[in-house]
Amino acid sequence: MTTGRIVTAVTLYGPLPTKISDAATWIPPGKSGGFKGRYLWTDAFGVINFLTLHQSTRDTTYLILAKRLVQAVHDIQGRTRDGNSRLPGASDENPLSGGLRIGKMDDSGPDEDGQYHHYLTLWMFALNRVSIASGEPLYNKQAIQLAKAIQPCFFVDRDTDHPRMVWKISVDMSRPLVESQGNLDPIDGYVTMKILQASAREGDPRLDEEISDYKKVIDRKGKHFVSDDMLDLGMSAWSSHWLADKEKWAADLQTRSLKQLGRLLAGRRHRLAFRDFGACLGIGCCDAADSSLKTHAEQLIKGWELDFVQTPEELRPITQVMYAAALIPGAFKKGWLGTEPDL
């Protein structure tokens, strides 16, 4: 049973409590593969997978586990590496105003800890999904708080007609660490801000300025580059499916991403498992994907199931959570948790 395989995959966080009373005090073990056991991308997938299990099984325990994982990430990634203080700009009233650390093992050097834009927008999406699943507006409000805090720090020439973005910034958000722009960053930002704003309650801060900034970058770039990277293509398909029925550029990007995935899936499997699982996740979210493409994705997942033993130890956490999402995209998919607010 597919749900059973997802439960097995999320034992990354296990053994999981089975009683609601135990879930309420659960402390997620540090097994996500990052510094102090937390890695933002992996844990974002973990939260969303728990929501998928909650919706699939109607077991409230999984919703509580998702919330507990959110709290653990905020308590660790939202603080300095020594844990002694919140990140600069954050406070008890606004705990996400300093952003969230990636969770890299190194505190200096070429692979030092910092903040990735695409990790942060994925975390905002995870918070929004918790809000939708639980009916609690606090989580979407936290996502908006995070968006407003980090967005200006990733922009260069923001107040001009030709802004651009940087890919990675320092932990304290004071400077860029990687000057280049991520291929999907403006699209992820635009789509995520639209979702957050559509889900906002009366009195919540608005994101009109942020949405406008991302749209400027999208328009400046013109036709979005479709790569031959499986993860990039999968996340392109996933992001674009949220607006494919609303905006022409999104429909076009979804079509081109799925077409490219079809070409690549017809070839030999020789990639990293988690990147392939990202491709399968994107395909699974798109109703526009044809049956042949979905069959290829299912075969790819089954092929990797036989080869998990070959996954390097340091990649197993991210591989497990992305495998679970590839099996059942669930809460990643528009409308899967119920009626969505109008984007």
Coordinates of C-alpha atoms in Angstrom, one line a residue:
M1 CA 0.0 0.0 0.0
T2 CA 1.4 3.4 -1.0
T3 CA 0.5 5.1 2.3
G4 CA 2.4 2.4 4.1
R5 CA 5.5 3.1 2.1
I6 CA 5.2 6.8 2.9
V7 CA 4.9 6.0 6.6
T8 CA 8.1 3.9 6.2
A9 CA 9.9 6.8 4.5
V10 CA 9.0 9.3 7.2
T11 CA 10.5 7.0 9.8
L12 CA 13.4 9.3 9.2
Y13 CA 11.7 11.1 12.1
G14 CA 10.9 7.9 14.0
P15 CA 9.9 5.9 15.8
L16 CA 6.8 8.1 15.5
P17 CA 4.3 8.4 18.4
T18 CA 1.0 6.8 17.6
K19 CA -1.1 8.5 20.4
I20 CA -2.2 12.1 20.2
S21 CA -1.1 12.6 23.8
D22 CA 2.4 11.5 22.9
A23 CA 2.5 13.4 19.7
A24 CA 1.8 16.7 21.5
T25 CA 5.1 16.5 23.4
W26 CA 7.1 14.8 20.6
I27 CA 10.6 16.3 19.9
P28 CA 11.7 15.5 16.3
P29 CA 15.0 13.7 16.4
G30 CA 18.0 15.4 14.7
K31 CA 18.0 13.1 11.6
S32 CA 17.4 15.5 8.7
G33 CA 21.1 15.6 7.7
G34 CA 22.1 19.1 8.7
F35 CA 23.7 21.0 11.5
K36 CA 22.2 19.9 14.8
G37 CA 20.2 17.4 12.8
R38 CA 18.0 20.0 11.0
Y39 CA 18.1 20.8 7.3
L40 CA 15.4 23.3 6.0
W41 CA 14.7 21.7 2.6
T42 CA 14.4 18.2 4.1
D43 CA 12.2 19.3 7.0
A44 CA 9.9 21.3 4.7
F45 CA 9.2 18.1 2.8
G46 CA 8.8 16.3 6.1
V47 CA 6.1 18.7 7.2
I48 CA 4.2 18.4 3.9
N49 CA 4.5 14.6 4.0
F50 CA 3.0 14.5 7.5
L51 CA 0.1 16.6 6.1
T52 CA -0.4 14.2 3.3
L53 CA -0.6 11.3 5.8
H54 CA -3.0 13.3 7.9
Q55 CA -5.3 13.9 5.0
S56 CA -5.0 10.3 3.6
T57 CA -5.6 8.5 7.0
R58 CA -7.7 11.1 8.8
D59 CA -5.3 10.5 11.8
T60 CA -4.9 13.7 13.7
T61 CA -1.6 12.5 15.1
Y62 CA 0.1 13.3 11.8
L63 CA -1.1 16.9 11.9
I64 CA 0.3 17.3 15.3
L65 CA 3.6 15.9 14.2
A66 CA 3.7 18.4 11.4
K67 CA 3.2 21.2 13.8
R68 CA 5.8 19.9 16.2
L69 CA 8.3 19.6 13.3
V70 CA 7.6 23.3 12.4
Q71 CA 8.3 24.3 16.0
A72 CA 11.5 22.4 16.1
V73 CA 12.7 24.1 12.9
H74 CA 11.8 27.5 14.1
D75 CA 13.6 26.8 17.5
I76 CA 16.8 25.7 15.8
Q77 CA 17.0 27.2 12.3
G78 CA 15.6 30.5 13.5
R79 CA 18.4 30.9 16.0
T80 CA 22.2 31.4 15.8
R81 CA 24.2 28.2 15.4
D82 CA 25.2 28.2 19.1
G83 CA 21.5 28.4 20.0
N84 CA 22.0 31.4 22.3
S85 CA 19.9 34.0 20.5
R86 CA 17.4 34.5 17.7
L87 CA 18.8 35.5 14.4
P88 CA 19.3 39.3 13.9
G89 CA 16.0 41.0 13.3
A90 CA 13.9 38.4 15.0
S91 CA 12.1 38.7 18.3
D92 CA 9.8 36.6 20.5
E93 CA 6.9 38.5 18.9
N94 CA 8.3 38.1 15.4
P95 CA 10.4 34.9 15.5
L96 CA 10.8 34.6 11.7
S97 CA 11.9 38.2 11.0
G98 CA 15.5 37.0 10.9
G99 CA 14.9 34.3 8.4
L100 CA 15.8 30.7 8.8
R101 CA 19.2 29.0 8.3
I102 CA 19.8 26.4 5.7
G103 CA 21.4 24.0 8.2
K104 CA 24.8 23.5 6.5
M105 CA 27.4 21.8 8.5
D106 CA 30.1 24.5 8.0
D107 CA 30.0 28.0 9.5
S108 CA 32.6 29.3 7.1
G109 CA 34.1 28.5 3.7
P110 CA 32.6 27.8 0.3
D111 CA 29.8 25.7 1.6
E112 CA 29.0 27.7 4.7
D113 CA 25.6 28.0 6.4
G114 CA 23.4 30.8 5.2
Q115 CA 20.0 31.3 3.7
Y116 CA 18.7 30.0 0.4
H117 CA 15.8 31.7 -1.3
H118 CA 14.3 28.5 -2.7
Y119 CA 14.5 26.8 0.7
L120 CA 12.8 29.7 2.4
T121 CA 9.9 29.9 -0.1
L122 CA 9.4 26.1 0.2
W123 CA 9.2 26.6 4.0
M124 CA 6.7 29.4 3.5
F125 CA 4.6 27.0 1.4
A126 CA 4.9 24.3 4.1
L127 CA 3.6 26.8 6.7
N128 CA 0.7 27.7 4.4
R129 CA -0.2 24.1 4.0
V130 CA -0.2 23.6 7.8
S131 CA -2.5 26.6 8.0
I132 CA -4.9 25.2 5.3
A133 CA -4.9 21.7 6.9
S134 CA -5.4 22.9 10.5
G135 CA -7.6 25.9 9.9
E136 CA -5.2 28.0 12.0
P137 CA -4.3 31.3 10.4
L138 CA -1.2 31.7 12.5
Y139 CA 1.0 29.5 10.3
N140 CA 0.2 31.5 7.1
K141 CA 0.8 34.7 9.0
Q142 CA 4.2 33.4 10.0
A143 CA 4.9 32.6 6.4
I144 CA 4.0 36.2 5.5
Q145 CA 6.3 37.5 8.2
L146 CA 9.1 35.4 6.9
A147 CA 8.5 36.6 3.3
K148 CA 8.6 40.2 4.3
A149 CA 11.8 39.8 6.2
I150 CA 13.8 37.9 3.7
Q151 CA 12.6 39.2 0.3
P152 CA 14.5 42.5 0.1
C153 CA 17.7 40.8 1.1
F154 CA 17.7 38.7 -2.0
F155 CA 17.1 41.6 -4.4
V156 CA 19.6 43.9 -6.1
D157 CA 18.4 47.1 -7.6
R158 CA 15.0 46.4 -6.2
D159 CA 13.6 49.9 -6.7
T160 CA 14.5 50.0 -10.4
D161 CA 12.7 48.7 -13.4
H162 CA 15.3 46.0 -13.8
P163 CA 15.8 44.2 -10.4
R164 CA 17.7 41.0 -10.1
M165 CA 18.1 38.4 -7.4
V166 CA 20.9 36.6 -5.6
W167 CA 20.8 32.9 -4.8
K168 CA 22.3 32.7 -1.3
I169 CA 22.8 35.2 1.5
S170 CA 24.6 35.2 4.9
V171 CA 23.0 33.9 8.0
D172 CA 22.5 37.4 9.3
M173 CA 21.1 38.5 5.9
S174 CA 23.7 41.3 5.6
R175 CA 25.3 40.3 2.4
P176 CA 25.1 37.9 -0.6
L177 CA 27.2 34.7 -0.5
V178 CA 26.3 33.7 -4.1
E179 CA 25.7 36.6 -6.5
S180 CA 24.1 34.6 -9.3
Q181 CA 20.3 34.1 -9.5
G182 CA 18.7 30.8 -9.1
N183 CA 16.8 29.6 -12.2
L184 CA 13.5 29.2 -10.4
D185 CA 13.9 31.8 -7.6
P186 CA 11.7 34.5 -9.1
I187 CA 9.0 32.0 -10.1
D188 CA 9.0 30.3 -6.7
G189 CA 8.8 33.7 -5.0
Y190 CA 6.0 34.9 -7.2
V191 CA 3.9 31.8 -6.9
T192 CA 4.5 31.5 -3.1
M193 CA 3.6 35.1 -2.5
K194 CA 0.4 34.7 -4.5
I195 CA -0.6 31.7 -2.4
L196 CA 0.2 33.4 0.9
Q197 CA -1.7 36.5 0.0
A198 CA -4.7 34.6 -1.2
S199 CA -4.7 32.7 2.1
A200 CA -4.3 35.8 4.3
R201 CA -6.9 37.0 6.8
E202 CA -8.2 40.5 7.2
G203 CA -5.6 42.6 9.0
D204 CA -2.6 40.5 7.8
P205 CA 0.2 42.3 6.0
R206 CA -0.2 42.4 2.3
L207 CA 2.4 41.2 -0.2
D208 CA 1.6 43.4 -3.2
E209 CA 5.0 45.0 -3.4
E210 CA 6.8 41.6 -3.1
I211 CA 4.6 40.1 -5.8
S212 CA 5.4 43.0 -8.1
D213 CA 9.1 42.7 -7.5
Y214 CA 9.1 39.0 -8.5
K215 CA 7.0 39.7 -11.5
K216 CA 9.4 42.3 -12.7
V217 CA 12.2 39.8 -12.6
I218 CA 10.1 37.2 -14.4
D219 CA 9.2 39.7 -17.1
R220 CA 12.8 40.9 -17.5
K221 CA 14.0 37.4 -18.0
G222 CA 11.4 36.7 -20.6
K223 CA 10.7 33.1 -21.6
H224 CA 11.8 30.9 -18.7
F225 CA 14.8 28.7 -19.3
V226 CA 13.9 25.0 -19.2
S227 CA 16.9 23.0 -18.1
D228 CA 17.8 19.3 -18.4
D229 CA 18.1 19.0 -14.6
M230 CA 15.4 16.6 -13.3
L231 CA 14.9 18.4 -10.0
D232 CA 14.7 21.8 -11.6
L233 CA 12.2 20.5 -14.1
G234 CA 10.1 18.8 -11.5
M235 CA 10.0 21.9 -9.3
S236 CA 9.2 24.1 -12.4
A237 CA 6.2 21.8 -13.2
W238 CA 5.1 22.0 -9.6
S239 CA 5.4 25.8 -9.2
S240 CA 3.7 26.4 -12.6
H241 CA 0.8 24.1 -11.9
W242 CA -0.5 26.5 -9.3
L243 CA -1.1 29.3 -11.8
A244 CA -1.4 27.3 -15.1
D245 CA -5.1 28.0 -15.3
K246 CA -4.6 31.7 -14.5
E247 CA -1.5 33.0 -16.3
K248 CA -0.2 32.2 -19.7
W249 CA 3.5 32.1 -18.7
A250 CA 2.7 29.4 -16.1
A251 CA 0.7 27.3 -18.6
D252 CA 3.6 27.6 -21.1
L253 CA 6.2 26.7 -18.5
Q254 CA 4.2 23.7 -17.3
T255 CA 3.9 22.4 -20.9
R256 CA 7.6 22.9 -21.7
S257 CA 8.7 21.3 -18.4
L258 CA 6.6 18.2 -18.9
K259 CA 7.7 17.9 -22.5
Q260 CA 11.4 18.0 -21.4
L261 CA 10.7 15.6 -18.6
G262 CA 9.2 13.2 -21.2
R263 CA 12.3 13.3 -23.3
L264 CA 14.6 12.7 -20.3
L265 CA 12.6 10.0 -18.7
A266 CA 12.8 8.0 -22.0
G267 CA 16.5 7.8 -21.4
R268 CA 18.6 5.8 -19.1
R269 CA 18.4 6.4 -15.3
H270 CA 21.8 7.7 -14.2
R271 CA 20.9 10.5 -11.8
L272 CA 20.7 11.1 -8.1
A273 CA 17.6 9.5 -6.6
F274 CA 16.3 12.7 -4.8
R275 CA 16.6 14.7 -8.0
D276 CA 14.6 12.1 -9.9
F277 CA 12.0 12.1 -7.1
G278 CA 11.6 15.8 -7.6
A279 CA 10.8 15.2 -11.2
C280 CA 8.2 12.6 -10.3
L281 CA 6.7 15.0 -7.7
G282 CA 6.2 17.6 -10.4
I283 CA 4.6 15.2 -12.8
G284 CA 2.3 13.9 -10.1
C285 CA 1.0 17.4 -9.4
C286 CA 0.2 18.2 -13.0
D287 CA -3.2 17.0 -14.3
A288 CA -1.8 18.1 -17.7
A289 CA 0.8 15.2 -17.6
D290 CA -0.3 12.4 -19.9
S291 CA -0.6 8.8 -18.9
S292 CA 2.6 7.8 -20.6
L293 CA 4.6 10.4 -18.6
K294 CA 3.0 9.3 -15.4
T295 CA 3.8 5.6 -16.2
H296 CA 7.4 6.6 -16.8
A297 CA 7.5 8.4 -13.4
E298 CA 6.0 5.3 -11.6
Q299 CA 8.6 3.1 -13.2
L300 CA 11.4 5.5 -12.2
I301 CA 10.3 5.4 -8.6
K302 CA 10.1 1.6 -8.6
G303 CA 13.6 1.4 -10.1
W304 CA 15.1 3.6 -7.4
E305 CA 13.3 1.5 -4.7
L306 CA 15.6 -1.4 -5.7
D307 CA 18.7 0.8 -5.4
F308 CA 18.2 2.7 -2.2
V309 CA 21.2 0.9 -0.7
Q310 CA 23.4 2.8 -3.2
T311 CA 22.3 6.2 -1.8
P312 CA 25.2 7.9 0.0
E313 CA 24.7 8.2 3.7
E314 CA 24.6 12.0 3.7
L315 CA 21.9 12.0 1.0
R316 CA 19.6 9.5 2.7
P317 CA 17.4 12.0 4.7
I318 CA 16.6 14.2 1.7
T319 CA 16.1 11.1 -0.5
Q320 CA 13.7 9.6 2.0
V321 CA 11.4 12.6 2.3
M322 CA 11.4 13.3 -1.5
Y323 CA 10.7 9.6 -2.2
A324 CA 7.6 9.9 0.0
A325 CA 6.5 13.1 -1.8
A326 CA 7.0 11.4 -5.2
L327 CA 4.8 8.4 -4.1
I328 CA 1.9 10.7 -3.2
P329 CA 2.4 14.4 -4.0
G330 CA -0.6 14.9 -1.8
A331 CA -0.4 18.3 0.1
F332 CA 2.0 19.6 -2.6
K333 CA -0.8 19.5 -5.1
K334 CA -3.2 22.4 -5.7
G335 CA -6.7 21.5 -4.3
W336 CA -5.6 18.3 -2.6
L337 CA -6.3 19.6 0.9
G338 CA -9.6 21.1 -0.2
T339 CA -10.8 24.2 -1.9
E340 CA -8.0 26.7 -2.4
P341 CA -8.4 30.5 -2.0
D342 CA -8.6 32.3 -5.4
L343 CA -5.1 33.1 -6.6

